[in-house]
Structures are given as structure tokens and as C-alpha cells.
Amino acid sequence: MGGEEKLKRGKHLFTSESVTEGHPDKLCDQISDAILDAIYEKDPNGRVACETMVTTGLAIIAGEITTACYVEIPKIVRNTIKDIGYTSAAYGFDYHTCGVITTVQEQSPDIALGVDTGGAGDQGMMFGYATDETKEMMPLPINLAHKLTYRLAEIRKKNIVNYLRPDGKSQVTVEYHEKGPKRIDSIVISVHHDHKTKMAQIKRDIKRLIIDAVIPEQLLDKNTTIYVNPTGRFEIGGPQGDTGVTGRKIIVDTYGGVGSHGGGAFSGKDPSKVDRSASYMARYLAKNIVASKLAQRCEIQLAYAIGVAEPVSLMVNTHGTGRISDLKIQKLLWENFDLTPKGIISYLKLRRPIYKRTAAYGHFGRNGFTWEETDSAGLLARKSKKL
């Protein structure tokens, strides 16, 4: 059945992807955030904008860091690479032998003029999103794509199969009907593997150990298409196969393409950078609006001017699912939350070494982060009754 016919019947397909922690770009995100965490363990007021690039046998660390403490960046880089699983030269990249080059300077004093007084570290717009279609309040395609890549790393690290290497990707296409997600139309999984294992075995193992373990049975049917390593092999992976750079997986980091994105990456940035902190706050607000039953879906936009504390704008869009108007919800947020960078950092407790864990499998939809709490849902529900 063609796409045009599906649209005529009130259906549409939506696709999201995820990557494993060993994907070159995600490797860079984790290195950058590991450096941020190391600084925050000693200096919670440090200013960090840390970029990483990896290629065959080499990691380059650059950026602007202003701190009163010392951290041994090469050691942090090697430990992060080791933890992810690049432990052998046979993988084309390993923590023992890779070169580490650092080129770091202090933050520009022109930027510090505005940040020191509590203003935003840059201009820009940031988005947050939530939906009631999963218990995590995340869109189903990205939710399942992350679970597949997480499971792929799990069976590798537990040595359930012995031929996997750290790189890998997943992609999930969900068929939506008017009332929400109905079924999975296709799944793509690409796994980094050794040269000895036959593709037939890899396909059997991926179906049994990953897809069957992760995907709810009721979402699969005889028409679901499954692709495993569609090119036929994936023996050269990681930085040897693809140069990695911090901040190149921003849609994987957020909502899988659902909703809008302001364009700013998260990893390697301390929370004075509103690219990160305001995106976390926007997710918190959107999730609490959905948790309060004020809407089934919600998108929040915040925007800032460099050096200015208060947002220049706040937008609420419930996509027609709100129990009260978007303008009334917007009024609730203005009146009950401090949306300055300083206020967000304090409210979400962001001056802590919590960031390396965010840098793989998505910044949203996982437990253990303050911006995923729904502790303001009751407040929003009560206050909405007075509008």
C-alpha cells in the first residue's frame, strides 16, 4: 500500500533513530561531558564549553574552559573511551594507543560580562516536548529506538554474544492512526561486528536478543519489515569508519524529530549555556503540563538574549489537546517558575557532575534527572482551576 493511500485512510508513518554509546559522535559527547563532570566535582562554578573530535587513532579536545581547579584531560579521555568499550587495536581505535591533543583556552571576557551578572550565555531559542503516548512521556519512535541501542550495548558488555563491537545504530518507523501509534512498520539495526561471524547468525541473534526483548509483541505484525546490517556487513566502525564530533546528534538527544529544535547541542556545555539548561527546563515544563492532564501533548519554546536574564519569549503549543487555552497555560508558567538562567540552574540543581550519563541514549525520557520529575503537575492542575 502506497503512502498516499495510507494518508487517505488517516494514517501516517514517523521514523526516529538512535545510536549506541560507541558511535563516534556519541563517543565525543561523552568525552566532553566527562570533562565537564570532572570539573564540576571540584569547581561547581566552572565555565565549560568543551568540544571533542575523534578519528582513527586520535582524539582532539578543544574549547573554552574557565575554572579554579585542575583536571587531567588526557586521563579522562582515555577512561571514557575504555568505559565505552574501545579496548583493542583490532577495533581501529582504543584507549591504550590513541593520541590525545588538547587545545583549550579561557572563556571570552566579553561573554563573561553578561554571564557573571546572571544573564544568558548566548542568544537562541530552546524547545521542550512531552506526549502521553508512552509512560516516559516521550514519542514512541525515539523511545523504542533508544531501548534497542541500549539493549545492543547491554548484550555486548555482558558478553551475551562475543562478536559485537561498540558502534551501532537503530531506527524505528511507527504507523500512527488518528488516535495515536498503532503498529511498527519497520525496524533497522546496524551492528558493529568482527570479521568472523556470519551475517545469518547476527540476524538471528539481533531478532531474538534485541528486538524480541525490547519491542512489545502487539506492535509487530506480519507486515513489519526488519533490516539488520542492510549493507551486508559492518566490520569497520567507530572513529576508524567515521570521524566523530561533539553535538552532531541533537535529534537523537531530544525527541527523534518530533516537535521543533532550536539548533543548539547540549554536551560539553555547563548550564550557564541556555542551549542546555533552558532545553532541560522546557522539557520539565512540558512534561508537567502533560502529567497534570492539562494537555495530551505539549511543546514549549523559550528564547533568550545574550547577557539578559529574563527570557525574551515563552510559547506554549498543546497542538489542540489542551483542556484550557495555550495562553492560560503560558500565564501559569510565567507566574509560577523562575525562567532566568540562574533560576533554572537552582531549580533543577544543575551545578553537579551529572552530565556524562546524559550523553548517550537521550537526554530525556530516562529516570534520575531533575528535569524528568513531575513534581509540579499537582501545582499546575490546582492553579489552572483558578484561571
Short mmCIF file of C-alpha atoms in Angstrom, two decimals:
data_model
loop_
_atom_site.label_atom_id
_atom_site.label_comp_id
_atom_site.label_asym_id
_atom_site.label_seq_id
_atom_site.Cartn_x
_atom_site.Cartn_y
_atom_site.Cartn_z
CA MET A 1 0.00 0.00 0.00
CA GLY A 2 1.46 3.39 -1.00
CA GLY A 3 1.99 6.33 1.31
CA GLU A 4 -0.74 8.32 -0.46
CA GLU A 5 -3.32 5.63 0.26
CA LYS A 6 -2.27 5.49 3.94
CA LEU A 7 -2.76 9.25 4.25
CA LYS A 8 -6.21 8.94 2.71
CA ARG A 9 -7.10 6.47 5.46
CA GLY A 10 -5.96 8.82 8.22
CA LYS A 11 -2.60 7.15 8.76
CA HIS A 12 0.96 8.37 8.68
CA LEU A 13 4.43 6.97 9.31
CA PHE A 14 7.03 8.59 11.56
CA THR A 15 10.65 7.48 11.94
CA SER A 16 13.27 8.15 14.63
CA GLU A 17 16.82 6.88 15.08
CA SER A 18 19.21 6.23 17.95
CA VAL A 19 22.90 5.35 18.18
CA THR A 20 24.92 3.39 20.71
CA GLU A 21 27.40 4.91 23.14
CA GLY A 22 30.18 3.67 20.84
CA HIS A 23 29.01 5.69 17.84
CA PRO A 24 31.78 8.22 17.04
CA ASP A 25 29.61 11.30 17.64
CA LYS A 26 28.27 9.90 20.91
CA LEU A 27 31.80 8.97 21.96
CA CYS A 28 32.66 12.67 21.56
CA ASP A 29 29.59 13.79 23.52
CA GLN A 30 30.54 11.52 26.42
CA ILE A 31 34.15 12.70 26.47
CA SER A 32 33.04 16.35 26.53
CA ASP A 33 30.57 15.69 29.33
CA ALA A 34 33.07 13.58 31.29
CA ILE A 35 35.41 16.59 31.28
CA LEU A 36 32.54 18.83 32.44
CA ASP A 37 31.74 16.38 35.26
CA ALA A 38 35.36 16.21 36.37
CA ILE A 39 35.49 19.99 36.65
CA TYR A 40 32.14 20.16 38.45
CA GLU A 41 33.33 17.66 41.05
CA LYS A 42 35.91 20.26 42.12
CA ASP A 43 34.52 23.58 40.90
CA PRO A 44 30.72 23.86 40.52
CA ASN A 45 31.15 27.41 39.23
CA GLY A 46 33.45 26.47 36.39
CA ARG A 47 32.63 27.61 32.87
CA VAL A 48 32.94 24.85 30.31
CA ALA A 49 32.44 24.75 26.55
CA CYS A 50 34.30 21.60 25.56
CA GLU A 51 34.36 20.16 22.04
CA THR A 52 35.76 16.77 21.03
CA MET A 53 36.68 15.25 17.68
CA VAL A 54 37.78 11.65 17.16
CA THR A 55 39.19 9.90 14.13
CA THR A 56 41.42 6.88 13.57
CA GLY A 57 43.88 6.77 16.48
CA LEU A 58 43.29 10.35 17.61
CA ALA A 59 41.09 12.41 19.98
CA ILE A 60 41.25 16.21 19.84
CA ILE A 61 39.85 18.28 22.72
CA ALA A 62 39.22 21.98 22.15
CA GLY A 63 37.12 24.76 23.62
CA GLU A 64 36.88 27.38 26.32
CA ILE A 65 37.23 26.39 29.98
CA THR A 66 37.50 28.77 32.91
CA THR A 67 37.99 27.07 36.28
CA ALA A 68 39.92 27.33 39.53
CA CYS A 69 40.74 23.59 39.54
CA TYR A 70 42.95 21.25 37.53
CA VAL A 71 41.74 18.12 35.79
CA GLU A 72 43.89 15.72 33.79
CA ILE A 73 42.08 15.82 30.45
CA PRO A 74 44.04 13.03 28.68
CA LYS A 75 43.29 10.61 31.53
CA ILE A 76 39.58 11.50 31.44
CA VAL A 77 39.53 10.97 27.68
CA ARG A 78 41.19 7.55 27.88
CA ASN A 79 38.99 6.36 30.75
CA THR A 80 35.85 7.36 28.87
CA ILE A 81 36.98 5.53 25.74
CA LYS A 82 37.78 2.47 27.86
CA ASP A 83 34.39 2.52 29.62
CA ILE A 84 32.58 2.63 26.28
CA GLY A 85 34.46 -0.45 25.11
CA TYR A 86 37.21 0.61 22.72
CA THR A 87 39.78 -1.60 24.38
CA SER A 88 41.56 -3.26 21.45
CA ALA A 89 43.59 -2.03 18.50
CA ALA A 90 41.59 -4.52 16.42
CA TYR A 91 38.66 -2.06 16.67
CA GLY A 92 40.65 0.62 14.84
CA PHE A 93 40.56 2.84 17.93
CA ASP A 94 41.48 2.08 21.52
CA TYR A 95 42.15 3.89 24.76
CA HIS A 96 45.70 2.49 25.12
CA THR A 97 47.21 3.82 21.93
CA CYS A 98 45.09 6.70 20.66
CA GLY A 99 46.71 10.13 20.66
CA VAL A 100 45.10 12.90 22.73
CA ILE A 101 45.60 16.52 21.71
CA THR A 102 44.23 19.36 23.84
CA THR A 103 43.82 22.97 22.78
CA VAL A 104 41.83 24.80 25.45
CA GLN A 105 41.56 28.48 26.35
CA GLU A 106 39.54 30.56 28.81
CA GLN A 107 36.04 31.86 28.12
CA SER A 108 35.94 35.20 26.35
CA PRO A 109 35.69 38.08 28.87
CA ASP A 110 33.10 39.67 26.56
CA ILE A 111 30.76 36.72 27.16
CA ALA A 112 31.59 36.63 30.86
CA LEU A 113 30.36 40.23 31.23
CA GLY A 114 26.79 39.07 30.73
CA VAL A 115 27.00 35.64 32.35
CA ASP A 116 28.62 36.92 35.57
CA THR A 117 25.55 39.08 36.26
CA GLY A 118 23.15 36.15 35.78
CA GLY A 119 22.36 36.67 32.11
CA ALA A 120 22.16 34.06 29.38
CA GLY A 121 25.44 32.89 27.90
CA ASP A 122 24.13 33.32 24.35
CA GLN A 123 21.06 34.22 22.35
CA GLY A 124 18.86 31.49 20.93
CA MET A 125 15.67 29.50 21.22
CA MET A 126 15.18 26.20 23.02
CA PHE A 127 12.34 23.67 22.90
CA GLY A 128 10.86 21.06 25.20
CA TYR A 129 8.24 18.45 24.37
CA ALA A 130 6.10 15.82 26.06
CA THR A 131 3.34 13.45 24.98
CA ASP A 132 1.13 10.93 26.75
CA GLU A 133 1.74 8.18 24.17
CA THR A 134 4.36 6.45 26.38
CA LYS A 135 4.80 6.21 30.15
CA GLU A 136 8.06 8.16 29.78
CA MET A 137 6.03 10.91 28.06
CA MET A 138 8.27 10.60 25.02
CA PRO A 139 7.31 9.94 21.38
CA LEU A 140 7.13 6.21 20.75
CA PRO A 141 9.62 6.04 17.81
CA ILE A 142 12.56 7.60 19.69
CA ASN A 143 11.58 5.78 22.88
CA LEU A 144 11.88 2.39 21.19
CA ALA A 145 14.96 3.34 19.15
CA HIS A 146 16.83 4.23 22.37
CA LYS A 147 15.77 0.98 24.03
CA LEU A 148 17.10 -1.01 21.09
CA THR A 149 20.54 0.63 21.14
CA TYR A 150 20.74 0.40 24.94
CA ARG A 151 19.97 -3.32 24.72
CA LEU A 152 22.57 -3.71 21.96
CA ALA A 153 25.24 -2.25 24.25
CA GLU A 154 23.99 -4.38 27.15
CA ILE A 155 24.40 -7.71 25.38
CA ARG A 156 27.87 -6.63 24.23
CA LYS A 157 29.05 -5.54 27.68
CA LYS A 158 27.63 -8.63 29.38
CA ASN A 159 29.29 -10.78 26.71
CA ILE A 160 25.99 -12.46 25.89
CA VAL A 161 27.41 -12.54 22.36
CA ASN A 162 31.13 -12.14 21.80
CA TYR A 163 31.35 -10.68 18.31
CA LEU A 164 29.88 -7.22 18.86
CA ARG A 165 31.92 -4.01 18.90
CA PRO A 166 30.89 -0.64 20.37
CA ASP A 167 29.41 1.15 17.34
CA GLY A 168 25.80 0.69 16.29
CA LYS A 169 22.53 2.32 15.27
CA SER A 170 18.81 1.71 15.32
CA GLN A 171 15.82 3.18 13.52
CA VAL A 172 12.11 2.64 14.18
CA THR A 173 9.20 3.60 11.92
CA VAL A 174 5.83 3.75 13.68
CA GLU A 175 2.47 3.81 11.94
CA TYR A 176 0.12 6.32 13.51
CA HIS A 177 -3.64 6.39 13.22
CA GLU A 178 -5.81 9.31 14.26
CA LYS A 179 -5.86 8.09 17.89
CA GLY A 180 -2.12 7.53 18.17
CA PRO A 181 0.56 4.89 17.46
CA LYS A 182 -0.85 1.64 16.09
CA ARG A 183 1.98 -0.61 14.92
CA ILE A 184 5.64 -0.72 13.90
CA ASP A 185 6.12 -0.58 10.16
CA SER A 186 9.89 -1.17 10.09
CA ILE A 187 12.98 -1.58 12.27
CA VAL A 188 16.58 -1.04 11.18
CA ILE A 189 19.51 -2.18 13.33
CA SER A 190 23.14 -1.84 12.27
CA VAL A 191 25.67 -3.57 14.49
CA HIS A 192 29.45 -3.25 14.52
CA HIS A 193 30.88 -6.79 14.49
CA ASP A 194 34.04 -8.85 13.99
CA HIS A 195 35.04 -10.34 10.64
CA LYS A 196 34.48 -13.96 11.64
CA THR A 197 30.76 -14.06 12.41
CA LYS A 198 28.31 -14.92 9.64
CA MET A 199 25.52 -12.49 8.90
CA ALA A 200 22.89 -15.21 9.29
CA GLN A 201 23.88 -15.68 12.93
CA ILE A 202 23.94 -11.93 13.57
CA LYS A 203 20.41 -11.58 12.18
CA ARG A 204 19.11 -14.44 14.33
CA ASP A 205 20.74 -13.05 17.46
CA ILE A 206 19.55 -9.49 16.87
CA LYS A 207 15.96 -10.67 16.38
CA ARG A 208 15.97 -12.93 19.44
CA LEU A 209 18.13 -10.97 21.89
CA ILE A 210 17.28 -7.40 20.99
CA ILE A 211 14.08 -6.93 19.01
CA ASP A 212 12.06 -9.63 20.79
CA ALA A 213 13.39 -8.44 24.16
CA VAL A 214 12.54 -4.76 23.60
CA ILE A 215 9.61 -4.32 21.22
CA PRO A 216 6.11 -5.06 22.59
CA GLU A 217 4.72 -8.03 20.70
CA GLN A 218 1.42 -6.31 19.94
CA LEU A 219 3.23 -3.65 17.89
CA LEU A 220 4.73 -6.21 15.49
CA ASP A 221 2.82 -7.99 12.75
CA LYS A 222 3.45 -9.96 9.57
CA ASN A 223 3.93 -6.74 7.62
CA THR A 224 6.64 -5.32 9.88
CA THR A 225 9.93 -5.16 7.98
CA ILE A 226 13.18 -5.81 9.87
CA TYR A 227 16.57 -4.83 8.46
CA VAL A 228 19.81 -5.96 10.15
CA ASN A 229 23.03 -4.55 8.68
CA PRO A 230 21.35 -3.73 5.35
CA THR A 231 24.70 -3.30 3.52
CA GLY A 232 25.69 -6.86 4.42
CA ARG A 233 28.49 -6.16 6.88
CA PHE A 234 29.69 -3.56 9.39
CA GLU A 235 33.24 -4.61 10.29
CA ILE A 236 34.89 -1.17 10.17
CA GLY A 237 33.19 1.10 12.69
CA GLY A 238 33.76 3.67 15.38
CA PRO A 239 36.23 6.51 14.73
CA GLN A 240 38.07 4.36 12.18
CA GLY A 241 34.99 4.27 9.98
CA ASP A 242 33.55 7.73 10.65
CA THR A 243 35.03 10.85 12.23
CA GLY A 244 33.05 11.88 15.31
CA VAL A 245 32.31 15.39 16.58
CA THR A 246 30.54 16.67 19.71
CA GLY A 247 27.00 17.92 19.15
CA ARG A 248 26.18 16.16 15.90
CA LYS A 249 23.31 14.01 17.21
CA ILE A 250 20.95 16.70 18.51
CA ILE A 251 17.78 14.97 17.27
CA VAL A 252 18.87 11.68 18.84
CA ASP A 253 19.47 13.67 22.05
CA THR A 254 15.94 15.11 22.09
CA TYR A 255 12.68 13.84 20.61
CA GLY A 256 13.65 12.00 17.45
CA GLY A 257 12.39 14.73 15.14
CA VAL A 258 9.01 15.19 16.80
CA GLY A 259 8.44 18.86 17.57
CA SER A 260 10.94 21.64 16.97
CA HIS A 261 14.63 22.07 17.78
CA GLY A 262 16.44 25.31 18.43
CA GLY A 263 19.67 24.00 16.89
CA GLY A 264 21.95 24.11 19.92
CA ALA A 265 23.72 21.00 21.16
CA PHE A 266 23.99 20.06 24.85
CA SER A 267 27.12 18.06 25.60
CA GLY A 268 30.26 19.76 26.85
CA LYS A 269 28.36 22.88 27.96
CA ASP A 270 27.92 23.96 31.56
CA PRO A 271 24.38 25.06 32.47
CA SER A 272 25.09 28.77 32.14
CA LYS A 273 24.69 27.93 28.45
CA VAL A 274 20.94 28.13 27.89
CA ASP A 275 21.25 25.72 24.95
CA ARG A 276 21.41 23.11 27.67
CA SER A 277 19.70 24.44 30.78
CA ALA A 278 16.72 26.06 29.07
CA SER A 279 16.12 22.92 26.97
CA TYR A 280 16.03 20.91 30.18
CA MET A 281 13.62 23.40 31.74
CA ALA A 282 11.39 23.39 28.66
CA ARG A 283 11.18 19.59 28.87
CA TYR A 284 10.35 19.83 32.59
CA LEU A 285 7.53 22.29 31.94
CA ALA A 286 6.10 20.34 29.00
CA LYS A 287 6.22 17.06 30.92
CA ASN A 288 4.49 18.53 33.96
CA ILE A 289 1.77 20.04 31.79
CA VAL A 290 1.07 16.60 30.30
CA ALA A 291 1.36 14.90 33.71
CA SER A 292 -1.19 17.38 35.12
CA LYS A 293 -3.66 16.32 32.39
CA LEU A 294 -3.85 19.89 31.13
CA ALA A 295 -2.87 18.55 27.69
CA GLN A 296 -2.08 15.29 25.91
CA ARG A 297 0.82 16.86 24.01
CA CYS A 298 2.80 19.97 24.74
CA GLU A 299 5.66 21.87 23.15
CA ILE A 300 7.41 24.73 24.95
CA GLN A 301 9.70 27.32 23.40
CA LEU A 302 11.97 29.60 25.43
CA ALA A 303 14.18 32.27 23.86
CA TYR A 304 16.97 34.41 25.32
CA ALA A 305 19.24 37.35 24.50
CA ILE A 306 22.90 37.16 25.47
CA GLY A 307 23.58 38.80 28.82
CA VAL A 308 19.84 39.20 29.60
CA ALA A 309 18.37 37.13 32.43
CA GLU A 310 14.65 37.01 31.63
CA PRO A 311 13.54 35.10 28.53
CA VAL A 312 12.56 37.31 25.63
CA SER A 313 9.70 34.92 24.88
CA LEU A 314 7.78 31.89 26.12
CA MET A 315 5.48 29.90 23.84
CA VAL A 316 3.11 27.04 24.69
CA ASN A 317 1.62 24.82 21.98
CA THR A 318 -0.61 21.91 23.00
CA HIS A 319 -1.49 21.04 19.40
CA GLY A 320 -5.20 21.34 20.11
CA THR A 321 -5.12 18.85 23.01
CA GLY A 322 -5.27 21.36 25.87
CA ARG A 323 -8.07 21.36 28.48
CA ILE A 324 -7.53 25.11 28.83
CA SER A 325 -6.12 27.56 26.29
CA ASP A 326 -2.42 27.70 25.48
CA LEU A 327 -2.38 31.34 26.59
CA LYS A 328 -3.71 30.38 30.03
CA ILE A 329 -1.05 27.68 30.40
CA GLN A 330 1.55 30.22 29.35
CA LYS A 331 0.31 32.57 32.07
CA LEU A 332 0.61 29.74 34.62
CA LEU A 333 4.24 29.18 33.70
CA TRP A 334 5.21 32.85 33.82
CA GLU A 335 3.64 33.23 37.27
CA ASN A 336 5.00 30.07 38.90
CA PHE A 337 8.50 29.45 37.55
CA ASP A 338 11.73 31.44 37.51
CA LEU A 339 12.93 31.07 33.92
CA THR A 340 16.16 33.04 34.24
CA PRO A 341 19.35 31.01 33.76
CA LYS A 342 20.13 31.41 37.47
CA GLY A 343 16.62 30.34 38.43
CA ILE A 344 16.70 27.28 36.16
CA ILE A 345 20.13 26.19 37.42
CA SER A 346 18.94 26.42 41.02
CA TYR A 347 15.54 24.80 40.47
CA LEU A 348 16.90 21.81 38.53
CA LYS A 349 20.10 21.53 40.63
CA LEU A 350 22.32 21.67 37.57
CA ARG A 351 25.68 22.55 39.15
CA ARG A 352 26.52 18.90 39.78
CA PRO A 353 28.58 16.25 37.94
CA ILE A 354 25.55 14.59 36.31
CA TYR A 355 26.24 15.10 32.65
CA LYS A 356 28.19 12.14 31.30
CA ARG A 357 25.15 9.91 31.85
CA THR A 358 23.02 12.22 29.73
CA ALA A 359 25.33 11.91 26.74
CA ALA A 360 24.07 8.56 25.39
CA TYR A 361 20.55 7.19 24.82
CA GLY A 362 18.87 10.59 25.03
CA HIS A 363 18.74 13.45 27.50
CA PHE A 364 15.00 12.97 28.00
CA GLY A 365 12.70 10.13 28.96
CA ARG A 366 15.05 8.48 31.49
CA ASN A 367 14.83 8.36 35.27
CA GLY A 368 17.28 10.05 37.59
CA PHE A 369 17.28 13.58 36.20
CA THR A 370 15.51 16.53 37.84
CA TRP A 371 14.00 17.71 34.56
CA GLU A 372 12.18 14.38 34.29
CA GLU A 373 10.35 14.82 37.61
CA THR A 374 6.61 15.55 37.56
CA ASP A 375 6.51 17.22 40.97
CA SER A 376 4.83 20.37 39.63
CA ALA A 377 1.89 18.57 37.99
CA GLY A 378 -0.32 18.96 41.06
CA LEU A 379 0.50 22.64 41.36
CA LEU A 380 -0.35 23.29 37.72
CA ALA A 381 -3.62 21.36 37.99
CA ARG A 382 -4.68 23.32 41.10
CA LYS A 383 -3.68 26.73 39.75
CA SER A 384 -5.41 26.09 36.41
CA LYS A 385 -8.78 25.85 38.17
CA LYS A 386 -8.46 29.48 39.25
CA LEU A 387 -7.96 30.83 35.73
#
